[in-house]
mmCIF file of C-alpha atoms in Angstrom:
data_model
loop_
_atom_site.group_PDB
_atom_site.id
_atom_site.type_symbol
_atom_site.label_atom_id
_atom_site.label_comp_id
_atom_site.label_asym_id
_atom_site.label_seq_id
_atom_site.Cartn_x
_atom_site.Cartn_y
_atom_site.Cartn_z
ATOM 1 C CA MET A 896 126.283 107.469 49.234
ATOM 2 C CA GLN A 897 128.707 110.470 48.489
ATOM 3 C CA LYS A 898 128.810 113.226 45.646
ATOM 4 C CA ILE A 899 132.334 113.568 44.534
ATOM 5 C CA PRO A 900 134.462 114.836 41.427
ATOM 6 C CA LEU A 901 134.397 112.870 38.017
ATOM 7 C CA MET A 902 138.143 113.194 38.599
ATOM 8 C CA LEU A 903 138.336 111.614 41.899
ATOM 9 C CA ALA A 904 136.453 108.531 40.358
ATOM 10 C CA LYS A 905 137.926 105.065 40.108
ATOM 11 C CA ALA A 906 137.083 102.045 38.344
ATOM 12 C CA GLY A 907 135.372 99.530 40.922
ATOM 13 C CA MET A 908 133.056 102.387 42.386
ATOM 14 C CA VAL A 909 129.383 101.539 42.274
ATOM 15 C CA LEU A 910 127.302 104.776 40.967
ATOM 16 C CA ALA A 911 124.463 105.364 43.606
ATOM 17 C CA ARG A 912 122.160 108.015 41.184
ATOM 18 C CA ASP A 913 121.831 107.952 37.661
ATOM 19 C CA VAL A 914 124.016 109.887 35.834
ATOM 20 C CA PHE A 915 122.674 112.899 33.275
ATOM 21 C CA ARG A 916 124.253 114.195 30.383
ATOM 22 C CA GLY A 917 125.819 117.605 31.307
ATOM 23 C CA ASP A 918 124.994 117.105 35.277
ATOM 24 C CA SER A 919 121.556 118.225 34.356
ATOM 25 C CA PRO A 920 118.735 116.180 35.563
ATOM 26 C CA VAL A 921 116.390 117.239 32.658
ATOM 27 C CA GLY A 922 118.256 115.759 29.779
ATOM 28 C CA MET A 923 118.756 111.828 28.946
ATOM 29 C CA PRO A 924 120.141 109.645 31.706
ATOM 30 C CA ILE A 925 123.181 108.305 30.102
ATOM 31 C CA CYS A 926 124.491 105.698 32.980
ATOM 32 C CA GLY A 927 121.936 103.901 35.474
ATOM 33 C CA LYS A 928 122.383 103.630 39.090
ATOM 34 C CA ASP A 929 124.131 100.362 40.426
ATOM 35 C CA THR A 930 126.641 100.264 37.787
ATOM 36 C CA VAL A 931 129.967 99.578 38.244
ATOM 37 C CA LEU A 932 132.568 101.992 36.941
ATOM 38 C CA THR A 933 135.356 101.227 34.558
ATOM 39 C CA ASP A 934 138.340 103.372 33.163
ATOM 40 C CA SER A 935 136.820 103.166 29.693
ATOM 41 C CA LEU A 936 133.362 104.003 31.274
ATOM 42 C CA ILE A 937 135.002 107.198 33.235
ATOM 43 C CA THR A 938 136.534 108.425 30.084
ATOM 44 C CA ARG A 939 133.313 108.166 28.519
ATOM 45 C CA LEU A 940 131.661 110.077 30.998
ATOM 46 C CA ASP A 941 134.563 112.963 30.664
ATOM 47 C CA GLN A 942 133.823 113.110 27.312
ATOM 48 C CA MET A 943 130.230 114.000 27.578
ATOM 49 C CA ASP A 944 131.107 116.752 30.233
ATOM 50 C CA VAL A 945 130.018 114.983 33.229
ATOM 51 C CA GLN A 946 131.692 116.440 36.068
ATOM 52 C CA THR A 947 130.644 114.570 39.175
ATOM 53 C CA VAL A 948 128.873 111.518 40.106
ATOM 54 C CA TYR A 949 127.016 109.815 43.194
ATOM 55 C CA VAL A 950 128.680 106.801 44.321
ATOM 56 C CA ASP A 951 127.315 103.852 47.242
ATOM 57 C CA GLY A 952 129.690 104.429 50.477
ATOM 58 C CA HIS A 953 132.346 106.469 51.019
ATOM 59 C CA PRO A 954 135.124 105.894 49.042
ATOM 60 C CA VAL A 955 136.996 109.717 48.520
ATOM 61 C CA TRP A 956 138.546 111.320 51.705
ATOM 62 C CA GLU A 957 138.480 114.793 51.524
ATOM 63 C CA GLU A 958 140.772 116.893 53.953
ATOM 64 C CA GLY A 959 139.251 117.900 57.108
ATOM 65 C CA GLU A 960 136.185 115.251 56.728
ATOM 66 C CA ARG A 961 135.139 113.285 59.828
ATOM 67 C CA THR A 962 135.810 109.674 60.243
ATOM 68 C CA PHE A 963 133.232 107.181 61.183
ATOM 69 C CA ASP A 964 134.771 107.244 64.822
ATOM 70 C CA GLU A 965 134.107 110.846 65.171
ATOM 71 C CA LEU A 966 130.518 111.085 63.440
ATOM 72 C CA LEU A 967 129.875 107.991 65.925
ATOM 73 C CA GLN A 968 131.064 110.129 68.770
ATOM 74 C CA SER A 969 129.275 113.341 67.761
ATOM 75 C CA LEU A 970 125.985 111.166 67.528
ATOM 76 C CA ASP A 971 126.471 109.750 71.015
ATOM 77 C CA MET A 972 127.020 113.218 72.322
ATOM 78 C CA ARG A 973 124.001 114.394 70.418
ATOM 79 C CA PHE A 974 121.610 111.811 71.809
ATOM 80 C CA GLU A 975 123.153 111.778 75.483
ATOM 81 C CA LYS A 976 120.185 113.042 77.222
ATOM 82 C CA SER A 977 117.280 111.197 75.543
ATOM 83 C CA ARG A 978 118.876 107.709 74.630
ATOM 84 C CA GLN A 979 117.292 106.166 77.541
ATOM 85 C CA GLU A 980 113.676 106.822 76.133
ATOM 86 C CA PRO A 981 112.270 104.057 73.772
ATOM 87 C CA LEU A 982 111.672 105.943 70.811
ATOM 88 C CA ASN A 983 114.805 107.538 71.161
ATOM 89 C CA SER A 984 117.040 104.682 71.617
ATOM 90 C CA MET A 985 115.455 102.969 68.512
ATOM 91 C CA LEU A 986 116.103 106.095 66.606
ATOM 92 C CA TYR A 987 120.012 106.184 67.931
ATOM 93 C CA ASP A 988 120.143 102.603 66.411
ATOM 94 C CA ILE A 989 118.809 103.556 63.257
ATOM 95 C CA TYR A 990 120.985 106.407 62.683
ATOM 96 C CA LYS A 991 124.170 104.630 63.639
ATOM 97 C CA ALA A 992 123.162 101.433 61.002
ATOM 98 C CA TYR A 993 122.778 104.284 58.418
ATOM 99 C CA LEU A 994 126.027 105.803 59.373
ATOM 100 C CA ALA A 995 127.632 102.459 59.272
ATOM 101 C CA LYS A 996 126.465 101.584 55.695
ATOM 102 C CA SER A 997 127.011 105.127 54.088
ATOM 103 C CA MET A 998 130.593 105.308 55.612
ATOM 104 C CA GLY A 999 131.307 101.636 54.490
ATOM 105 C CA ALA A 1000 132.375 100.808 57.573
ATOM 106 C CA MET B 811 108.709 135.570 85.333
ATOM 107 C CA GLU B 812 105.065 136.334 84.044
ATOM 108 C CA ASP B 813 106.010 139.999 84.045
ATOM 109 C CA LYS B 814 108.781 138.979 82.112
ATOM 110 C CA ARG B 815 106.991 137.161 79.661
ATOM 111 C CA SER B 816 104.091 139.806 79.077
ATOM 112 C CA GLU B 817 106.830 142.465 78.739
ATOM 113 C CA LEU B 818 108.473 140.541 76.078
ATOM 114 C CA LYS B 819 105.224 139.533 74.330
ATOM 115 C CA LYS B 820 104.496 143.597 74.138
ATOM 116 C CA ILE B 821 108.079 144.212 72.834
ATOM 117 C CA ILE B 822 107.967 141.010 70.225
ATOM 118 C CA MET B 823 104.618 142.044 69.079
ATOM 119 C CA ASP B 824 105.239 146.066 68.407
ATOM 120 C CA THR B 825 104.175 145.873 64.756
ATOM 121 C CA ARG B 826 106.229 148.778 64.252
ATOM 122 C CA THR B 827 109.686 146.785 64.128
ATOM 123 C CA LEU B 828 108.300 143.548 63.595
ATOM 124 C CA PRO B 829 109.704 141.869 60.380
ATOM 125 C CA THR B 830 106.839 142.525 58.049
ATOM 126 C CA LEU B 831 105.637 139.850 55.137
ATOM 127 C CA PRO B 832 105.810 141.395 51.903
ATOM 128 C CA ASN B 833 102.515 142.873 50.752
ATOM 129 C CA VAL B 834 102.195 140.164 47.729
ATOM 130 C CA ILE B 835 101.600 137.709 50.399
ATOM 131 C CA ASN B 836 99.119 139.693 52.292
ATOM 132 C CA LYS B 837 97.108 140.480 48.831
ATOM 133 C CA LEU B 838 97.429 136.649 47.843
ATOM 134 C CA ASN B 839 95.863 135.555 50.966
ATOM 135 C CA ALA B 840 93.233 137.818 50.956
ATOM 136 C CA LEU B 841 92.316 136.721 47.007
ATOM 137 C CA SER B 842 92.303 133.278 47.814
ATOM 138 C CA ASP B 843 89.780 133.603 50.384
ATOM 139 C CA ASN B 844 87.580 135.147 48.148
ATOM 140 C CA ASP B 845 85.731 132.642 45.810
ATOM 141 C CA LYS B 846 85.030 135.501 42.918
ATOM 142 C CA ALA B 847 89.244 136.063 42.721
ATOM 143 C CA SER B 848 90.444 134.817 39.350
ATOM 144 C CA VAL B 849 93.596 132.890 38.969
ATOM 145 C CA GLN B 850 94.474 136.445 36.405
ATOM 146 C CA GLU B 851 94.087 138.283 39.267
ATOM 147 C CA MET B 852 96.503 136.572 41.753
ATOM 148 C CA ALA B 853 98.882 136.209 38.566
ATOM 149 C CA ARG B 854 98.662 139.943 38.891
ATOM 150 C CA ILE B 855 100.271 140.537 41.860
ATOM 151 C CA VAL B 856 102.697 137.766 41.780
ATOM 152 C CA SER B 857 104.003 139.597 38.807
ATOM 153 C CA SER B 858 104.723 142.228 40.613
ATOM 154 C CA ASP B 859 107.518 140.663 42.644
ATOM 155 C CA GLN B 860 110.134 139.786 40.174
ATOM 156 C CA VAL B 861 111.824 137.131 42.638
ATOM 157 C CA LEU B 862 108.687 135.427 43.355
ATOM 158 C CA SER B 863 107.953 135.151 39.855
ATOM 159 C CA ALA B 864 111.381 133.531 38.689
ATOM 160 C CA ARG B 865 110.761 131.035 41.405
ATOM 161 C CA ILE B 866 107.379 129.891 40.522
ATOM 162 C CA LEU B 867 108.400 129.531 36.871
ATOM 163 C CA ARG B 868 111.671 127.724 38.070
ATOM 164 C CA LEU B 869 109.397 125.439 40.040
ATOM 165 C CA ALA B 870 106.752 124.672 37.366
ATOM 166 C CA ASN B 871 109.543 124.009 34.672
ATOM 167 C CA SER B 872 111.297 121.742 37.022
ATOM 168 C CA PRO B 873 111.282 118.274 36.137
ATOM 169 C CA SER B 874 109.664 116.974 39.318
ATOM 170 C CA TYR B 875 106.451 118.179 37.599
ATOM 171 C CA GLY B 876 107.034 117.068 34.424
ATOM 172 C CA PHE B 877 105.522 119.866 32.403
ATOM 173 C CA TYR B 878 107.671 121.612 30.040
ATOM 174 C CA ARG B 879 108.087 125.289 28.943
ATOM 175 C CA VAL B 880 105.589 126.777 31.235
ATOM 176 C CA SER B 881 106.270 130.863 30.389
ATOM 177 C CA THR B 882 103.438 132.477 32.241
ATOM 178 C CA ILE B 883 102.628 133.168 35.654
ATOM 179 C CA SER B 884 98.673 132.307 35.634
ATOM 180 C CA ASN B 885 99.880 129.061 33.346
ATOM 181 C CA ALA B 886 101.988 128.176 36.422
ATOM 182 C CA MET B 887 99.616 128.875 38.871
ATOM 183 C CA ILE B 888 97.172 126.705 37.312
ATOM 184 C CA LEU B 889 99.378 123.876 36.873
ATOM 185 C CA LEU B 890 100.891 124.230 40.493
ATOM 186 C CA GLY B 891 97.836 124.997 42.374
ATOM 187 C CA VAL B 892 97.439 128.222 44.619
ATOM 188 C CA ASN B 893 98.449 126.840 47.592
ATOM 189 C CA VAL B 894 101.710 125.822 45.899
ATOM 190 C CA VAL B 895 101.984 128.967 45.281
ATOM 191 C CA LYS B 896 101.470 130.684 48.507
ATOM 192 C CA SER B 897 103.755 128.345 50.218
ATOM 193 C CA LEU B 898 106.333 129.537 47.927
ATOM 194 C CA ALA B 899 105.743 132.705 48.303
ATOM 195 C CA LEU B 900 105.342 132.509 52.171
ATOM 196 C CA SER B 901 108.775 130.386 52.426
ATOM 197 C CA SER B 902 110.829 132.942 49.946
ATOM 198 C CA SER B 903 110.086 135.543 52.113
ATOM 199 C CA ILE B 904 110.890 133.701 55.366
ATOM 200 C CA PHE B 905 114.200 132.580 53.608
ATOM 201 C CA ALA B 906 115.086 136.331 53.479
ATOM 202 C CA ILE B 907 114.421 136.966 57.159
ATOM 203 C CA MET B 908 116.434 133.715 58.467
ATOM 204 C CA GLU B 909 119.115 133.872 55.978
ATOM 205 C CA LYS B 910 120.410 137.316 56.976
ATOM 206 C CA ASN B 911 120.072 136.128 60.652
ATOM 207 C CA SER B 912 121.768 132.608 60.987
ATOM 208 C CA VAL B 913 122.844 130.539 58.152
ATOM 209 C CA GLY B 914 122.906 127.438 60.708
ATOM 210 C CA LEU B 915 119.350 127.979 62.126
ATOM 211 C CA TRP B 916 118.314 128.538 58.380
ATOM 212 C CA GLU B 917 119.998 125.147 57.615
ATOM 213 C CA HIS B 918 118.210 123.314 60.293
ATOM 214 C CA SER B 919 114.962 124.707 59.056
ATOM 215 C CA LEU B 920 115.670 123.807 55.584
ATOM 216 C CA GLY B 921 116.343 120.199 56.816
ATOM 217 C CA VAL B 922 113.180 120.016 58.783
ATOM 218 C CA GLY B 923 111.143 121.199 55.711
ATOM 219 C CA VAL B 924 112.610 118.517 53.772
ATOM 220 C CA ALA B 925 112.345 115.565 56.126
ATOM 221 C CA ALA B 926 108.534 116.864 56.970
ATOM 222 C CA ASN B 927 107.877 116.902 52.947
ATOM 223 C CA LEU B 928 109.434 113.457 52.907
ATOM 224 C CA LEU B 929 107.235 111.866 55.939
ATOM 225 C CA ALA B 930 104.211 113.480 54.642
ATOM 226 C CA ARG B 931 104.295 111.996 51.561
ATOM 227 C CA LYS B 932 105.627 108.698 52.663
ATOM 228 C CA LEU B 933 102.186 108.359 55.072
ATOM 229 C CA GLY B 934 100.192 109.811 51.660
ATOM 230 C CA LEU B 935 99.078 112.828 54.145
ATOM 231 C CA PRO B 936 97.148 115.615 52.218
ATOM 232 C CA GLU B 937 98.432 118.898 52.296
ATOM 233 C CA CYS B 938 101.958 118.160 52.268
ATOM 234 C CA GLU B 939 102.964 121.617 50.856
ATOM 235 C CA GLU B 940 101.356 123.180 53.794
ATOM 236 C CA ILE B 941 103.084 120.759 56.153
ATOM 237 C CA ALA B 942 106.634 121.659 54.417
ATOM 238 C CA THR B 943 105.809 125.213 54.882
ATOM 239 C CA ALA B 944 104.941 124.810 58.509
ATOM 240 C CA ALA B 945 108.084 122.743 58.915
ATOM 241 C CA LEU B 946 110.242 125.740 57.496
ATOM 242 C CA LEU B 947 108.946 128.194 59.723
ATOM 243 C CA HIS B 948 108.716 126.013 63.066
ATOM 244 C CA ASP B 949 111.494 128.125 64.586
ATOM 245 C CA ILE B 950 110.888 131.574 63.395
ATOM 246 C CA GLY B 951 110.728 132.417 66.974
ATOM 247 C CA LYS B 952 113.905 131.734 67.755
ATOM 248 C CA VAL B 953 114.576 134.263 64.837
ATOM 249 C CA ILE B 954 112.238 136.674 66.180
ATOM 250 C CA VAL B 955 114.333 136.035 69.771
ATOM 251 C CA SER B 956 117.586 137.028 68.548
ATOM 252 C CA LEU B 957 116.232 139.910 66.282
ATOM 253 C CA LYS B 958 114.269 141.676 68.896
ATOM 254 C CA CYS B 959 116.308 140.507 72.259
ATOM 255 C CA SER B 960 119.676 140.020 71.356
ATOM 256 C CA GLU B 961 120.904 139.931 74.649
ATOM 257 C CA ALA B 962 118.671 137.233 75.972
ATOM 258 C CA ALA B 963 119.322 135.288 72.924
ATOM 259 C CA LYS B 964 123.068 135.121 74.107
ATOM 260 C CA GLU B 965 122.360 134.662 77.446
ATOM 261 C CA ILE B 966 119.955 131.628 76.547
ATOM 262 C CA GLN B 967 122.821 130.208 74.275
ATOM 263 C CA ASP B 968 125.527 130.538 77.402
ATOM 264 C CA LEU B 969 122.879 128.586 79.430
ATOM 265 C CA VAL B 970 122.707 125.953 76.747
ATOM 266 C CA ASP B 971 126.402 125.669 76.539
ATOM 267 C CA GLU B 972 127.286 125.799 80.244
ATOM 268 C CA ARG B 973 125.038 123.811 81.690
ATOM 269 C CA HIS B 974 123.965 121.373 78.921
ATOM 270 C CA LEU B 975 120.246 122.286 78.833
ATOM 271 C CA TYR B 976 117.787 121.955 75.901
ATOM 272 C CA THR B 977 117.021 125.455 73.821
ATOM 273 C CA MET B 978 113.363 125.358 75.323
ATOM 274 C CA ASP B 979 114.448 125.136 79.311
ATOM 275 C CA ALA B 980 117.123 127.562 78.950
ATOM 276 C CA GLU B 981 114.302 129.764 77.306
ATOM 277 C CA HIS B 982 111.909 129.620 80.162
ATOM 278 C CA GLU B 983 114.679 130.210 82.508
ATOM 279 C CA VAL B 984 115.982 133.517 80.990
ATOM 280 C CA ILE B 985 112.713 135.029 79.379
ATOM 281 C CA GLY B 986 110.156 132.970 80.799
ATOM 282 C CA THR B 987 108.528 131.791 77.241
ATOM 283 C CA ASP B 988 110.119 129.825 74.643
ATOM 284 C CA HIS B 989 110.487 130.090 70.872
ATOM 285 C CA ALA B 990 107.332 127.844 69.978
ATOM 286 C CA GLU B 991 105.078 129.872 71.918
ATOM 287 C CA ILE B 992 106.794 133.155 70.317
ATOM 288 C CA GLY B 993 106.347 131.498 66.526
ATOM 289 C CA GLY B 994 102.420 131.322 67.630
ATOM 290 C CA TRP B 995 102.072 135.175 68.445
ATOM 291 C CA LEU B 996 104.228 136.044 65.452
ATOM 292 C CA SER B 997 101.724 133.499 63.232
ATOM 293 C CA LYS B 998 98.961 134.677 64.551
ATOM 294 C CA SER B 999 100.185 138.488 63.853
ATOM 295 C CA TRP B 1000 101.019 137.652 60.462
ATOM 296 C CA PHE B 1001 97.196 136.016 59.948
ATOM 297 C CA LEU B 1002 98.665 132.887 58.904
ATOM 298 C CA PRO B 1003 96.179 129.702 58.988
ATOM 299 C CA ASP B 1004 95.689 127.395 61.944
ATOM 300 C CA LYS B 1005 97.424 124.784 59.759
ATOM 301 C CA LEU B 1006 100.566 126.888 59.968
ATOM 302 C CA SER B 1007 100.347 128.336 63.455
ATOM 303 C CA GLU B 1008 99.596 125.110 65.331
ATOM 304 C CA PRO B 1009 102.651 122.980 64.220
ATOM 305 C CA ILE B 1010 104.903 126.195 64.812
ATOM 306 C CA ALA B 1011 103.415 126.770 68.299
ATOM 307 C CA PHE B 1012 102.864 122.866 69.402
ATOM 308 C CA HIS B 1013 105.919 121.394 67.942
ATOM 309 C CA HIS B 1014 107.688 120.617 71.350
ATOM 310 C CA ASP B 1015 104.048 119.688 72.877
ATOM 311 C CA VAL B 1016 102.160 117.908 70.157
ATOM 312 C CA ASP B 1017 99.481 117.061 73.112
ATOM 313 C CA LYS B 1018 98.234 120.532 73.089
ATOM 314 C CA SER B 1019 97.663 120.673 69.231
ATOM 315 C CA GLN B 1020 93.817 120.289 69.006
ATOM 316 C CA ASN B 1021 92.717 120.927 65.198
ATOM 317 C CA HIS B 1022 96.116 119.946 63.473
ATOM 318 C CA ARG B 1023 97.396 117.287 65.493
ATOM 319 C CA ILE B 1024 98.777 115.183 62.563
ATOM 320 C CA LYS B 1025 100.621 118.131 60.999
ATOM 321 C CA THR B 1026 102.119 119.105 64.103
ATOM 322 C CA SER B 1027 103.129 115.579 64.777
ATOM 323 C CA VAL B 1028 104.871 115.537 61.269
ATOM 324 C CA VAL B 1029 106.806 118.831 62.098
ATOM 325 C CA HIS B 1030 107.811 117.252 65.371
ATOM 326 C CA ILE B 1031 108.938 114.077 64.064
ATOM 327 C CA ALA B 1032 110.829 116.064 61.506
ATOM 328 C CA ASP B 1033 112.780 118.415 63.939
ATOM 329 C CA VAL B 1034 113.780 115.357 66.057
ATOM 330 C CA LEU B 1035 114.963 113.810 63.056
ATOM 331 C CA ILE B 1036 116.867 116.353 61.637
ATOM 332 C CA LYS B 1037 118.573 116.863 65.145
ATOM 333 C CA ALA B 1038 119.432 113.645 65.434
ATOM 334 C CA SER B 1039 121.081 113.733 61.851
ATOM 335 C CA GLY B 1040 123.220 116.719 62.989
ATOM 336 C CA PHE B 1041 122.296 118.579 59.722
ATOM 337 C CA GLY B 1042 122.575 122.503 60.250
ATOM 338 C CA ASN B 1043 122.290 124.239 63.540
ATOM 339 C CA SER B 1044 119.091 124.364 65.577
ATOM 340 C CA GLY B 1045 121.318 125.971 68.769
ATOM 341 C CA ASP B 1046 120.401 122.633 70.537
ATOM 342 C CA ARG B 1047 123.237 120.301 71.230
ATOM 343 C CA TYR B 1048 121.091 117.453 72.216
ATOM 344 C CA VAL B 1049 118.116 115.444 70.300
ATOM 345 C CA PRO B 1050 114.838 116.202 72.089
ATOM 346 C CA VAL B 1051 112.726 113.246 73.261
ATOM 347 C CA MET B 1052 110.118 111.888 70.293
ATOM 348 C CA GLN B 1053 107.091 112.220 71.845
ATOM 349 C CA GLN B 1054 104.769 108.858 72.169
ATOM 350 C CA ILE B 1055 101.652 110.888 71.020
ATOM 351 C CA ALA B 1056 103.357 111.953 67.761
ATOM 352 C CA TRP B 1057 104.456 108.514 67.024
ATOM 353 C CA ASP B 1058 100.901 107.348 67.574
ATOM 354 C CA THR B 1059 99.044 109.750 65.889
ATOM 355 C CA LEU B 1060 100.934 109.075 62.558
ATOM 356 C CA LYS B 1061 100.810 105.332 63.598
ATOM 357 C CA LEU B 1062 104.439 104.947 62.685
ATOM 358 C CA ASN B 1063 106.804 101.719 62.937
ATOM 359 C CA GLU B 1064 110.531 101.278 63.021
ATOM 360 C CA GLN B 1065 110.358 100.244 59.449
ATOM 361 C CA ILE B 1066 108.961 103.403 58.226
ATOM 362 C CA MET B 1067 111.670 104.933 59.969
ATOM 363 C CA THR B 1068 114.593 103.387 58.559
ATOM 364 C CA GLU B 1069 113.526 104.175 55.211
ATOM 365 C CA LEU B 1070 112.665 107.740 56.269
ATOM 366 C CA VAL B 1071 116.167 108.159 57.524
ATOM 367 C CA THR B 1072 118.001 106.750 54.239
ATOM 368 C CA GLU B 1073 115.518 108.739 52.068
ATOM 369 C CA ILE B 1074 116.320 111.970 54.232
ATOM 370 C CA GLU B 1075 120.223 111.589 54.307
ATOM 371 C CA ASP B 1076 120.132 110.895 50.346
ATOM 372 C CA LYS B 1077 117.984 114.056 49.628
ATOM 373 C CA LEU B 1078 119.946 116.184 52.272
ATOM 374 C CA VAL B 1079 123.315 115.454 50.045
ATOM 375 C CA GLU B 1080 121.317 117.858 47.721
ATOM 376 C CA VAL B 1081 120.341 120.586 50.038
ATOM 377 C CA ARG B 1082 123.956 120.688 51.381
ATOM 378 C CA ASN B 1083 125.136 121.551 48.189
ATOM 379 C CA PHE B 1084 122.071 123.904 47.559
ATOM 380 C CA SER B 1085 122.734 125.941 50.651
ATOM 381 C CA LEU B 1086 126.807 126.149 49.756
ATOM 382 C CA GLU B 1087 125.275 127.630 46.400
ATOM 383 C CA MET B 1088 122.818 130.218 48.094
ATOM 384 C CA MET B 1089 125.444 131.261 50.324
ATOM 385 C CA SER B 1090 128.121 131.724 47.626
ATOM 386 C CA GLU B 1091 125.481 133.612 45.648
#
């Protein structure tokens, strides 16, 4: 899941969270999660003053952001001392799977 | 080494320079222990602190509680419950101490607070708010070390960087004690209840926790999870070993863990933005 400005949203991306009017979670949801964005939907959201949306995966690359490989490398480093322990080894696998899923790798 | 430890204890417990909790919290603690105290009295004390009042009203009006338009502190206290208000008062004043000190450690603590809260709720444990507060405070000992003995703190960090030690081991080498024990001393001197001081003092050694082992286990697991996630900076480079006793106490399994990791990471996206906002304020 990634939070991106609506400006960078493209048709085909999938909403990971409900979108609320004026970005405030108090009001009415105007678009449910799991909706596939289309150009006209993005224009409508823009007209309703929505500025950011949460989308599935990691479709937008910002400058200075780390790639999946880099993230995996630092995960390996963090687990360097404890990975041989059964519980930590399980946790490592869970995090690795999570990273792969969230980065769309 | 024992000398060093007791010397350090003396320095740390020197009340004249110890960071103190705002008066509001001491008064609230005293009142809530007193059966005859009324919510109105407590509300009057809270109202004397405008930042705290604002936070409480904000929380009471937040959609997660589902009440609307709560405008008085006493109504908010009735709706939220005295314990929530006390936790909120405590954690917001700890933030003030920690925030100035180290953003990385503050973020780590915030992350562990979030993780502990999610884990406690997932397991349906009682007193989730207290567990989250204990988790927020679990590394308070590190703040004290860097406030009171900044040279030792630097030496510890150098050891961690050069010899790739766990912070705990480096602390034992340099100061003969560790941040968990120091946090325990501090919470005693602040007269915090056992359910907070035990998880703080034993979050690296769940085995030693006698009366509140469940809470201690949650804080320990949350700490390991946030270190695994790499959120914030606790000063430790490595994920500590997850203790079997904590795992068994909470009767965890792989499926709960997998779900929890996703929930935590989803929540951390928000926390990350929140801490950026706090920094820019």
